[in-house]
XYZ file of C-alpha atoms in Angstrom:
192
model
C 31.923 38.430 -39.073
C 29.052 38.777 -37.104
C 27.046 36.670 -38.812
C 29.632 33.361 -37.759
C 30.554 35.080 -34.426
C 26.852 35.056 -33.473
C 26.598 31.130 -34.429
C 29.554 30.326 -32.021
C 27.892 31.567 -29.601
C 24.709 30.117 -29.600
C 25.795 26.540 -30.657
C 29.977 26.176 -29.896
C 31.168 24.962 -26.584
C 34.553 25.395 -24.812
C 36.179 22.090 -23.346
C 39.684 22.457 -21.502
C 43.154 22.627 -23.486
C 41.664 25.458 -25.993
C 39.110 23.343 -27.849
C 36.104 24.760 -29.412
C 33.705 22.679 -30.566
C 32.000 23.603 -32.956
C 31.269 20.713 -34.759
C 27.047 20.904 -34.554
C 27.020 23.452 -37.608
C 30.532 23.981 -38.782
C 33.182 20.641 -39.422
C 30.706 17.573 -38.474
C 27.228 17.987 -38.687
C 27.268 21.318 -41.479
C 24.658 23.791 -41.587
C 24.989 24.364 -45.496
C 23.019 27.683 -45.111
C 25.937 28.554 -43.276
C 28.176 27.672 -45.602
C 27.113 29.893 -48.410
C 27.242 32.117 -46.465
C 31.022 31.775 -45.828
C 31.495 31.095 -48.841
C 30.375 34.692 -50.082
C 31.876 35.666 -47.877
C 35.365 34.984 -48.933
C 34.353 35.125 -52.003
C 33.718 39.354 -51.575
C 36.999 39.252 -49.940
C 38.931 37.724 -52.713
C 37.283 38.251 -56.326
C 39.402 40.246 -57.716
C 42.594 38.602 -56.691
C 42.413 36.153 -60.050
C 41.458 31.876 -57.827
C 42.166 29.142 -59.890
C 42.209 26.799 -56.965
C 40.482 26.652 -53.816
C 43.195 24.826 -51.690
C 42.287 22.812 -48.192
C 43.247 20.285 -45.781
C 41.675 16.538 -45.097
C 39.388 16.778 -43.755
C 37.335 19.475 -41.921
C 38.010 22.138 -44.204
C 36.395 19.519 -46.989
C 33.131 21.608 -46.810
C 33.878 24.733 -46.522
C 36.557 24.642 -49.461
C 33.185 23.504 -51.831
C 31.108 26.064 -50.392
C 33.633 28.659 -51.585
C 34.609 27.296 -54.353
C 31.344 27.388 -56.012
C 31.639 30.775 -55.916
C 34.708 31.473 -57.454
C 33.394 28.687 -60.330
C 36.377 26.743 -59.633
C 37.825 23.135 -58.371
C 38.990 22.391 -55.098
C 41.504 20.242 -54.298
C 42.557 18.971 -50.601
C 45.828 17.815 -49.537
C 45.318 14.454 -47.913
C 46.471 13.398 -44.809
C 46.485 9.102 -45.398
C 47.843 7.426 -48.327
C 46.446 6.085 -51.380
C 47.677 4.031 -53.939
C 45.048 5.702 -56.448
C 48.021 8.893 -55.830
C 50.415 7.467 -57.680
C 54.212 9.227 -56.833
C 54.056 12.149 -58.986
C 52.980 13.894 -55.448
C 53.844 17.237 -53.600
C 55.004 16.062 -49.759
C 54.953 17.727 -46.392
C 54.525 17.328 -42.898
C 51.621 19.574 -40.732
C 50.998 18.690 -36.859
C 47.226 18.806 -35.843
C 46.775 21.183 -33.118
C 44.364 19.271 -31.669
C 45.180 15.566 -32.502
C 49.408 16.296 -31.081
C 49.928 14.294 -33.870
C 52.268 14.767 -37.396
C 50.944 14.213 -40.627
C 52.567 13.826 -44.123
C 50.605 15.136 -46.474
C 50.207 15.666 -50.698
C 48.934 17.044 -53.185
C 48.995 15.434 -56.780
C 51.026 17.090 -59.170
C 48.148 17.212 -61.034
C 46.102 19.681 -59.544
C 48.427 21.926 -58.420
C 50.302 23.848 -61.144
C 52.724 27.119 -61.514
C 49.397 28.122 -63.251
C 47.810 28.587 -59.974
C 46.324 31.187 -57.948
C 45.332 29.854 -54.684
C 43.015 30.794 -52.351
C 43.854 28.632 -49.045
C 40.734 27.263 -46.889
C 40.032 26.014 -43.518
C 37.783 26.319 -40.233
C 40.313 27.056 -37.885
C 43.708 28.848 -37.578
C 45.669 28.122 -34.498
C 49.186 27.904 -34.463
C 49.426 27.740 -38.050
C 51.076 24.185 -38.819
C 48.252 23.722 -41.358
C 48.140 26.855 -43.452
C 52.163 26.612 -43.289
C 51.898 23.079 -44.987
C 49.583 24.195 -47.855
C 51.715 27.155 -48.387
C 54.620 24.478 -48.535
C 52.371 22.429 -51.125
C 51.866 25.401 -53.471
C 55.895 26.959 -53.219
C 56.712 23.321 -54.253
C 54.096 23.785 -57.005
C 55.601 27.051 -57.476
C 51.676 28.774 -57.039
C 50.645 32.054 -55.643
C 48.503 32.288 -52.587
C 46.718 34.826 -53.365
C 44.948 34.396 -49.974
C 43.965 32.812 -46.463
C 40.831 32.277 -45.651
C 39.764 30.665 -42.262
C 36.610 30.413 -40.292
C 37.675 30.571 -36.636
C 41.108 32.312 -35.851
C 42.552 31.806 -32.221
C 44.223 35.136 -32.016
C 45.200 34.255 -28.676
C 47.404 30.817 -30.523
C 49.697 33.823 -32.728
C 49.644 31.741 -35.962
C 47.335 34.525 -38.089
C 49.366 37.191 -36.802
C 52.530 35.363 -38.107
C 51.352 34.083 -41.451
C 50.156 38.095 -41.437
C 54.013 39.151 -40.694
C 55.140 37.326 -43.251
C 53.237 39.078 -46.500
C 50.193 36.738 -46.377
C 46.688 38.365 -47.108
C 44.642 36.619 -43.895
C 40.866 36.571 -43.423
C 39.105 35.227 -40.412
C 35.720 35.485 -40.075
C 35.682 35.322 -36.307
C 38.769 36.217 -34.268
C 38.827 34.379 -30.604
C 40.634 36.781 -28.553
C 40.319 34.621 -25.865
C 38.373 31.802 -24.147
C 37.707 29.204 -21.597
C 35.495 26.765 -20.347
C 34.760 29.571 -17.055
C 34.690 32.223 -18.894
C 33.362 31.803 -21.935
C 34.263 33.561 -25.600
C 36.043 36.768 -25.884
C 35.855 37.742 -29.795
C 37.927 40.571 -31.500
C 35.895 44.099 -31.541
C 36.662 45.237 -35.066
Protein backbone atom coordinates (compact mmCIF):
# COMPACT_ATOMS: atom_id res chain seq x y z
CA UNK A 1 0.00 0.00 0.00
CA UNK A 2 1.33 3.34 -1.02
CA UNK A 3 0.75 4.97 2.39
CA UNK A 4 3.25 2.62 4.05
CA UNK A 5 5.79 2.78 1.21
CA UNK A 6 5.70 6.58 1.41
CA UNK A 7 6.31 6.50 5.15
CA UNK A 8 9.21 4.08 4.75
CA UNK A 9 10.76 6.33 2.10
CA UNK A 10 10.32 9.34 4.38
CA UNK A 11 11.44 7.94 7.73
CA UNK A 12 13.01 4.49 7.20
CA UNK A 13 16.75 3.95 7.39
CA UNK A 14 18.73 1.11 5.81
CA UNK A 15 21.63 -0.36 7.77
CA UNK A 16 24.21 -2.95 6.70
CA UNK A 17 23.04 -6.56 6.89
CA UNK A 18 19.64 -5.91 5.23
CA UNK A 19 18.31 -4.15 8.31
CA UNK A 20 15.54 -1.60 7.77
CA UNK A 21 14.96 0.68 10.76
CA UNK A 22 11.36 1.87 11.03
CA UNK A 23 11.49 2.41 14.75
CA UNK A 24 10.39 6.05 14.54
CA UNK A 25 6.86 5.04 13.48
CA UNK A 26 6.24 1.26 13.45
CA UNK A 27 8.03 -0.79 16.07
CA UNK A 28 9.51 1.37 18.82
CA UNK A 29 7.78 4.73 18.67
CA UNK A 30 4.30 4.05 17.29
CA UNK A 31 2.37 6.33 14.95
CA UNK A 32 -1.17 5.45 16.05
CA UNK A 33 -2.73 7.07 12.98
CA UNK A 34 -0.61 4.81 10.81
CA UNK A 35 -1.69 1.83 12.95
CA UNK A 36 -5.31 2.71 12.14
CA UNK A 37 -4.52 2.70 8.41
CA UNK A 38 -2.76 -0.67 8.76
CA UNK A 39 -5.63 -2.13 10.79
CA UNK A 40 -8.18 -0.99 8.24
CA UNK A 41 -6.13 -2.32 5.31
CA UNK A 42 -5.91 -5.81 6.82
CA UNK A 43 -9.57 -5.70 7.84
CA UNK A 44 -10.60 -4.87 4.27
CA UNK A 45 -8.50 -7.77 2.97
CA UNK A 46 -9.75 -10.44 5.41
CA UNK A 47 -13.15 -9.22 6.65
CA UNK A 48 -14.99 -12.10 4.92
CA UNK A 49 -12.82 -14.87 6.44
CA UNK A 50 -14.60 -15.26 9.79
CA UNK A 51 -11.62 -14.12 11.85
CA UNK A 52 -12.05 -14.95 15.56
CA UNK A 53 -8.59 -13.89 16.79
CA UNK A 54 -5.66 -11.84 15.59
CA UNK A 55 -2.30 -13.38 16.49
CA UNK A 56 1.29 -12.11 16.56
CA UNK A 57 4.59 -12.65 18.32
CA UNK A 58 6.06 -10.47 21.04
CA UNK A 59 7.07 -7.68 20.92
CA UNK A 60 7.03 -5.58 17.73
CA UNK A 61 3.85 -7.10 16.33
CA UNK A 62 1.72 -6.29 19.37
CA UNK A 63 0.78 -2.70 18.46
CA UNK A 64 -0.06 -3.76 14.91
CA UNK A 65 -2.13 -6.73 16.07
CA UNK A 66 -4.07 -4.54 18.51
CA UNK A 67 -4.96 -2.11 15.72
CA UNK A 68 -6.06 -4.95 13.45
CA UNK A 69 -8.07 -6.72 16.17
CA UNK A 70 -9.91 -3.48 16.93
CA UNK A 71 -11.29 -3.40 13.37
CA UNK A 72 -12.38 -7.05 13.58
CA UNK A 73 -13.81 -6.64 17.11
CA UNK A 74 -11.99 -9.80 18.21
CA UNK A 75 -9.29 -10.55 20.80
CA UNK A 76 -5.61 -10.29 20.01
CA UNK A 77 -3.23 -12.93 21.35
CA UNK A 78 0.54 -12.94 21.16
CA UNK A 79 3.13 -15.67 21.47
CA UNK A 80 5.44 -14.97 24.38
CA UNK A 81 9.19 -15.26 23.93
CA UNK A 82 9.98 -15.25 27.62
CA UNK A 83 8.85 -17.79 30.21
CA UNK A 84 6.30 -16.58 32.71
CA UNK A 85 5.17 -18.29 35.89
CA UNK A 86 1.64 -16.94 35.51
CA UNK A 87 1.12 -18.80 32.22
CA UNK A 88 1.13 -22.21 33.85
CA UNK A 89 2.04 -25.38 32.01
CA UNK A 90 -0.95 -25.77 29.70
CA UNK A 91 0.82 -24.27 26.69
CA UNK A 92 1.47 -24.69 23.03
CA UNK A 93 5.20 -24.23 22.38
CA UNK A 94 7.59 -24.08 19.44
CA UNK A 95 10.98 -22.56 18.57
CA UNK A 96 11.58 -19.60 16.23
CA UNK A 97 14.75 -17.87 15.07
CA UNK A 98 14.94 -14.08 15.09
CA UNK A 99 16.59 -12.74 11.92
CA UNK A 100 17.59 -9.42 13.49
CA UNK A 101 18.71 -10.81 16.85
CA UNK A 102 20.29 -14.01 15.49
CA UNK A 103 18.82 -15.96 18.38
CA UNK A 104 16.40 -18.85 18.91
CA UNK A 105 13.37 -18.40 21.15
CA UNK A 106 10.92 -20.87 22.60
CA UNK A 107 7.56 -19.18 22.06
CA UNK A 108 4.38 -20.11 23.88
CA UNK A 109 0.66 -19.43 23.90
CA UNK A 110 -1.74 -20.59 26.57
CA UNK A 111 -4.15 -23.27 25.38
CA UNK A 112 -6.94 -21.10 26.84
CA UNK A 113 -6.42 -18.49 24.11
CA UNK A 114 -5.96 -20.62 20.99
CA UNK A 115 -8.43 -23.38 20.16
CA UNK A 116 -9.63 -25.56 17.32
CA UNK A 117 -12.63 -23.21 16.98
CA UNK A 118 -10.42 -20.27 16.02
CA UNK A 119 -9.98 -18.70 12.59
CA UNK A 120 -6.71 -16.81 12.88
CA UNK A 121 -5.28 -13.78 11.13
CA UNK A 122 -1.55 -13.69 11.87
CA UNK A 123 0.06 -10.23 11.65
CA UNK A 124 3.58 -8.93 12.12
CA UNK A 125 5.75 -5.96 11.32
CA UNK A 126 8.33 -7.72 9.09
CA UNK A 127 8.59 -10.85 6.97
CA UNK A 128 12.14 -11.81 5.98
CA UNK A 129 12.93 -15.53 6.09
CA UNK A 130 9.60 -16.45 7.69
CA UNK A 131 10.81 -18.24 10.82
CA UNK A 132 8.53 -16.34 13.20
CA UNK A 133 5.52 -16.94 10.97
CA UNK A 134 6.27 -20.64 10.63
CA UNK A 135 6.40 -20.77 14.43
CA UNK A 136 3.01 -19.04 14.76
CA UNK A 137 1.55 -21.39 12.14
CA UNK A 138 2.95 -24.34 14.11
CA UNK A 139 1.22 -23.07 17.27
CA UNK A 140 -2.06 -22.82 15.31
CA UNK A 141 -1.56 -26.35 13.98
CA UNK A 142 -0.96 -27.66 17.51
CA UNK A 143 -4.29 -26.12 18.56
CA UNK A 144 -6.16 -27.25 15.45
CA UNK A 145 -6.91 -23.59 14.62
CA UNK A 146 -7.35 -22.44 11.03
CA UNK A 147 -4.94 -19.86 9.63
CA UNK A 148 -7.14 -17.66 7.43
CA UNK A 149 -4.42 -15.26 6.39
CA UNK A 150 -1.14 -13.55 7.16
CA UNK A 151 -0.87 -9.75 7.22
CA UNK A 152 2.60 -8.24 7.03
CA UNK A 153 3.52 -4.58 7.15
CA UNK A 154 6.90 -4.88 5.40
CA UNK A 155 8.02 -7.90 3.40
CA UNK A 156 11.63 -8.27 2.30
CA UNK A 157 10.90 -10.29 -0.84
CA UNK A 158 14.60 -10.84 -1.56
CA UNK A 159 14.85 -13.01 1.58
CA UNK A 160 12.26 -15.50 0.32
CA UNK A 161 10.02 -16.05 3.35
CA UNK A 162 6.89 -14.59 1.77
CA UNK A 163 7.15 -16.66 -1.40
CA UNK A 164 7.75 -19.80 0.63
CA UNK A 165 4.55 -19.20 2.63
CA UNK A 166 2.57 -18.46 -0.56
CA UNK A 167 3.92 -21.66 -2.12
CA UNK A 168 2.60 -23.54 0.93
CA UNK A 169 -0.88 -22.16 0.14
CA UNK A 170 -1.16 -19.37 2.71
CA UNK A 171 -2.82 -16.09 1.87
CA UNK A 172 -0.11 -13.49 2.55
CA UNK A 173 -0.91 -9.79 2.28
CA UNK A 174 2.06 -7.45 2.58
CA UNK A 175 1.45 -3.71 2.63
CA UNK A 176 4.96 -2.86 1.40
CA UNK A 177 7.10 -5.36 -0.48
CA UNK A 178 10.79 -4.57 -0.81
CA UNK A 179 12.57 -6.14 -3.78
CA UNK A 180 16.01 -4.86 -2.78
CA UNK A 181 17.68 -2.43 -0.43
CA UNK A 182 21.11 -1.19 0.49
CA UNK A 183 22.56 1.58 2.58
CA UNK A 184 24.05 3.04 -0.64
CA UNK A 185 21.23 2.41 -3.13
CA UNK A 186 18.17 2.88 -1.00
CA UNK A 187 14.98 0.84 -1.19
CA UNK A 188 13.34 -0.63 -4.28
CA UNK A 189 9.68 -1.55 -3.79
CA UNK A 190 7.81 -4.11 -5.85
CA UNK A 191 5.66 -2.35 -8.39
CA UNK A 192 2.01 -3.31 -8.55
